[in-house]
């Protein structure tokens, strides 16, 4: 995610993708608090649901620059991260293992997406 943020031509897109990267870290670690209900804050939910895909399109008029094949893994990583807290707090270790494996697979898929060939 941070790699995607770093290559954005629009600074605003880069900032929002950095925020998505931090939200993924929060959702998969710091938001997992024993005794809580496992729900993400409204801000984290929005960041994971929209900011990565839409970036700052509301102000720039463009979408973040993504290579073909990167958008779907990005969607998957955000959705999986959003599911972590409820899974951990629901004491669902098998499901957590599945989520962790899928998170890794989605991240790998995004990394292997290639830039369009120069033309």
JSON list of C-alpha atoms in Angstrom, two decimals, residues 2-100:
[
{"chain": "A", "resi": 2, "resn": "UNK", "atom": "CA", "xyz": [2.81, 2.36, 0.83]},
{"chain": "A", "resi": 3, "resn": "UNK", "atom": "CA", "xyz": [4.39, 1.56, -2.56]},
{"chain": "A", "resi": 4, "resn": "UNK", "atom": "CA", "xyz": [1.14, 2.56, -4.25]},
{"chain": "A", "resi": 5, "resn": "UNK", "atom": "CA", "xyz": [1.07, 5.78, -2.23]},
{"chain": "A", "resi": 6, "resn": "UNK", "atom": "CA", "xyz": [4.65, 6.61, -3.16]},
{"chain": "A", "resi": 7, "resn": "UNK", "atom": "CA", "xyz": [4.11, 6.45, -6.89]},
{"chain": "A", "resi": 8, "resn": "UNK", "atom": "CA", "xyz": [1.03, 8.66, -7.08]},
{"chain": "A", "resi": 9, "resn": "UNK", "atom": "CA", "xyz": [1.37, 11.73, -9.28]},
{"chain": "A", "resi": 10, "resn": "UNK", "atom": "CA", "xyz": [-1.28, 13.53, -7.23]},
{"chain": "A", "resi": 11, "resn": "UNK", "atom": "CA", "xyz": [-0.01, 14.24, -3.72]},
{"chain": "A", "resi": 12, "resn": "UNK", "atom": "CA", "xyz": [-3.54, 14.03, -2.31]},
{"chain": "A", "resi": 13, "resn": "UNK", "atom": "CA", "xyz": [-3.92, 10.45, -3.59]},
{"chain": "A", "resi": 14, "resn": "UNK", "atom": "CA", "xyz": [-0.61, 9.53, -2.00]},
{"chain": "A", "resi": 15, "resn": "UNK", "atom": "CA", "xyz": [-1.69, 10.93, 1.37]},
{"chain": "A", "resi": 16, "resn": "UNK", "atom": "CA", "xyz": [-4.96, 9.00, 1.32]},
{"chain": "A", "resi": 17, "resn": "UNK", "atom": "CA", "xyz": [-3.24, 5.75, 0.34]},
{"chain": "A", "resi": 18, "resn": "UNK", "atom": "CA", "xyz": [-0.83, 6.26, 3.24]},
{"chain": "A", "resi": 19, "resn": "UNK", "atom": "CA", "xyz": [-3.88, 6.68, 5.46]},
{"chain": "A", "resi": 20, "resn": "UNK", "atom": "CA", "xyz": [-5.28, 3.41, 4.09]},
{"chain": "A", "resi": 21, "resn": "UNK", "atom": "CA", "xyz": [-1.99, 1.67, 4.90]},
{"chain": "A", "resi": 22, "resn": "UNK", "atom": "CA", "xyz": [-2.20, 2.93, 8.48]},
{"chain": "A", "resi": 23, "resn": "UNK", "atom": "CA", "xyz": [-5.87, 1.87, 8.71]},
{"chain": "A", "resi": 24, "resn": "UNK", "atom": "CA", "xyz": [-4.89, -1.66, 7.65]},
{"chain": "A", "resi": 25, "resn": "UNK", "atom": "CA", "xyz": [-2.27, -1.74, 10.41]},
{"chain": "A", "resi": 26, "resn": "UNK", "atom": "CA", "xyz": [-4.79, -0.44, 12.94]},
{"chain": "A", "resi": 27, "resn": "UNK", "atom": "CA", "xyz": [-7.54, -2.85, 11.93]},
{"chain": "A", "resi": 28, "resn": "UNK", "atom": "CA", "xyz": [-5.23, -5.84, 12.05]},
{"chain": "A", "resi": 29, "resn": "UNK", "atom": "CA", "xyz": [-3.52, -4.96, 15.32]},
{"chain": "A", "resi": 30, "resn": "UNK", "atom": "CA", "xyz": [-4.34, -1.98, 17.49]},
{"chain": "A", "resi": 31, "resn": "UNK", "atom": "CA", "xyz": [-8.11, -2.18, 16.96]},
{"chain": "A", "resi": 32, "resn": "UNK", "atom": "CA", "xyz": [-8.17, -5.73, 18.31]},
{"chain": "A", "resi": 33, "resn": "UNK", "atom": "CA", "xyz": [-8.92, -4.88, 21.91]},
{"chain": "A", "resi": 34, "resn": "UNK", "atom": "CA", "xyz": [-10.12, -7.55, 24.36]},
{"chain": "A", "resi": 35, "resn": "UNK", "atom": "CA", "xyz": [-13.51, -6.66, 25.78]},
{"chain": "A", "resi": 36, "resn": "UNK", "atom": "CA", "xyz": [-14.49, -4.43, 22.86]},
{"chain": "A", "resi": 37, "resn": "UNK", "atom": "CA", "xyz": [-17.24, -5.26, 20.40]},
{"chain": "A", "resi": 38, "resn": "UNK", "atom": "CA", "xyz": [-14.82, -5.73, 17.49]},
{"chain": "A", "resi": 39, "resn": "UNK", "atom": "CA", "xyz": [-16.29, -2.87, 15.48]},
{"chain": "A", "resi": 40, "resn": "UNK", "atom": "CA", "xyz": [-14.06, -0.40, 13.70]},
{"chain": "A", "resi": 41, "resn": "UNK", "atom": "CA", "xyz": [-14.48, 3.32, 14.21]},
{"chain": "A", "resi": 42, "resn": "UNK", "atom": "CA", "xyz": [-16.50, 5.08, 11.56]},
{"chain": "A", "resi": 43, "resn": "UNK", "atom": "CA", "xyz": [-13.37, 6.77, 10.24]},
{"chain": "A", "resi": 44, "resn": "UNK", "atom": "CA", "xyz": [-11.50, 3.46, 9.86]},
{"chain": "A", "resi": 45, "resn": "UNK", "atom": "CA", "xyz": [-14.48, 1.85, 8.15]},
{"chain": "A", "resi": 46, "resn": "UNK", "atom": "CA", "xyz": [-14.68, 4.71, 5.65]},
{"chain": "A", "resi": 47, "resn": "UNK", "atom": "CA", "xyz": [-10.94, 4.69, 5.03]},
{"chain": "A", "resi": 48, "resn": "UNK", "atom": "CA", "xyz": [-10.94, 0.94, 4.34]},
{"chain": "A", "resi": 49, "resn": "UNK", "atom": "CA", "xyz": [-14.12, 1.12, 2.25]},
{"chain": "A", "resi": 50, "resn": "UNK", "atom": "CA", "xyz": [-13.47, 4.12, 0.04]},
{"chain": "A", "resi": 51, "resn": "UNK", "atom": "CA", "xyz": [-10.19, 5.99, 0.37]},
{"chain": "A", "resi": 52, "resn": "UNK", "atom": "CA", "xyz": [-7.99, 3.32, -1.20]},
{"chain": "A", "resi": 53, "resn": "UNK", "atom": "CA", "xyz": [-10.15, 2.97, -4.27]},
{"chain": "A", "resi": 54, "resn": "UNK", "atom": "CA", "xyz": [-11.29, 6.52, -4.73]},
{"chain": "A", "resi": 55, "resn": "UNK", "atom": "CA", "xyz": [-8.37, 8.41, -3.26]},
{"chain": "A", "resi": 56, "resn": "UNK", "atom": "CA", "xyz": [-8.93, 12.13, -3.44]},
{"chain": "A", "resi": 57, "resn": "UNK", "atom": "CA", "xyz": [-11.13, 11.90, -6.52]},
{"chain": "A", "resi": 58, "resn": "UNK", "atom": "CA", "xyz": [-13.61, 14.31, -4.93]},
{"chain": "A", "resi": 59, "resn": "UNK", "atom": "CA", "xyz": [-10.96, 17.07, -5.11]},
{"chain": "A", "resi": 60, "resn": "UNK", "atom": "CA", "xyz": [-8.65, 15.95, -7.93]},
{"chain": "A", "resi": 61, "resn": "UNK", "atom": "CA", "xyz": [-11.25, 14.68, -10.38]},
{"chain": "A", "resi": 62, "resn": "UNK", "atom": "CA", "xyz": [-9.09, 11.60, -10.97]},
{"chain": "A", "resi": 63, "resn": "UNK", "atom": "CA", "xyz": [-8.74, 8.17, -9.40]},
{"chain": "A", "resi": 64, "resn": "UNK", "atom": "CA", "xyz": [-5.48, 6.93, -7.87]},
{"chain": "A", "resi": 65, "resn": "UNK", "atom": "CA", "xyz": [-2.97, 5.65, -10.41]},
{"chain": "A", "resi": 66, "resn": "UNK", "atom": "CA", "xyz": [-3.11, 1.85, -10.27]},
{"chain": "A", "resi": 67, "resn": "UNK", "atom": "CA", "xyz": [-1.66, -0.70, -12.66]},
{"chain": "A", "resi": 68, "resn": "UNK", "atom": "CA", "xyz": [-3.99, -3.22, -14.28]},
{"chain": "A", "resi": 69, "resn": "UNK", "atom": "CA", "xyz": [-4.65, -5.96, -11.77]},
{"chain": "A", "resi": 70, "resn": "UNK", "atom": "CA", "xyz": [-4.01, -3.84, -8.66]},
{"chain": "A", "resi": 71, "resn": "UNK", "atom": "CA", "xyz": [-7.54, -2.60, -7.95]},
{"chain": "A", "resi": 72, "resn": "UNK", "atom": "CA", "xyz": [-9.08, -5.97, -7.01]},
{"chain": "A", "resi": 73, "resn": "UNK", "atom": "CA", "xyz": [-6.26, -6.98, -4.62]},
{"chain": "A", "resi": 74, "resn": "UNK", "atom": "CA", "xyz": [-6.55, -3.52, -3.05]},
{"chain": "A", "resi": 75, "resn": "UNK", "atom": "CA", "xyz": [-10.27, -4.09, -2.48]},
{"chain": "A", "resi": 76, "resn": "UNK", "atom": "CA", "xyz": [-9.56, -7.51, -1.01]},
{"chain": "A", "resi": 77, "resn": "UNK", "atom": "CA", "xyz": [-6.84, -6.27, 1.36]},
{"chain": "A", "resi": 78, "resn": "UNK", "atom": "CA", "xyz": [-9.11, -3.53, 2.72]},
{"chain": "A", "resi": 79, "resn": "UNK", "atom": "CA", "xyz": [-12.08, -5.87, 3.18]},
{"chain": "A", "resi": 80, "resn": "UNK", "atom": "CA", "xyz": [-9.97, -8.51, 4.90]},
{"chain": "A", "resi": 81, "resn": "UNK", "atom": "CA", "xyz": [-8.40, -5.94, 7.23]},
{"chain": "A", "resi": 82, "resn": "UNK", "atom": "CA", "xyz": [-11.86, -4.70, 8.18]},
{"chain": "A", "resi": 83, "resn": "UNK", "atom": "CA", "xyz": [-12.87, -8.25, 9.17]},
{"chain": "A", "resi": 84, "resn": "UNK", "atom": "CA", "xyz": [-9.92, -8.93, 11.49]},
{"chain": "A", "resi": 85, "resn": "UNK", "atom": "CA", "xyz": [-11.21, -7.32, 14.71]},
{"chain": "A", "resi": 86, "resn": "UNK", "atom": "CA", "xyz": [-14.53, -9.16, 14.79]},
{"chain": "A", "resi": 87, "resn": "UNK", "atom": "CA", "xyz": [-12.81, -12.42, 13.92]},
{"chain": "A", "resi": 88, "resn": "UNK", "atom": "CA", "xyz": [-10.22, -12.13, 16.69]},
{"chain": "A", "resi": 89, "resn": "UNK", "atom": "CA", "xyz": [-12.66, -10.91, 19.31]},
{"chain": "A", "resi": 90, "resn": "UNK", "atom": "CA", "xyz": [-15.18, -13.57, 18.30]},
{"chain": "A", "resi": 91, "resn": "UNK", "atom": "CA", "xyz": [-12.55, -16.18, 19.17]},
{"chain": "A", "resi": 92, "resn": "UNK", "atom": "CA", "xyz": [-12.52, -17.61, 15.67]},
{"chain": "A", "resi": 93, "resn": "UNK", "atom": "CA", "xyz": [-8.90, -18.82, 15.30]},
{"chain": "A", "resi": 94, "resn": "UNK", "atom": "CA", "xyz": [-9.52, -20.98, 12.23]},
{"chain": "A", "resi": 95, "resn": "UNK", "atom": "CA", "xyz": [-11.22, -18.10, 10.46]},
{"chain": "A", "resi": 96, "resn": "UNK", "atom": "CA", "xyz": [-8.41, -15.77, 11.46]},
{"chain": "A", "resi": 97, "resn": "UNK", "atom": "CA", "xyz": [-5.88, -18.12, 9.86]},
{"chain": "A", "resi": 98, "resn": "UNK", "atom": "CA", "xyz": [-7.92, -18.09, 6.66]},
{"chain": "A", "resi": 99, "resn": "UNK", "atom": "CA", "xyz": [-8.12, -14.29, 6.70]},
{"chain": "A", "resi": 100, "resn": "UNK", "atom": "CA", "xyz": [-4.39, -13.97, 7.30]}
]
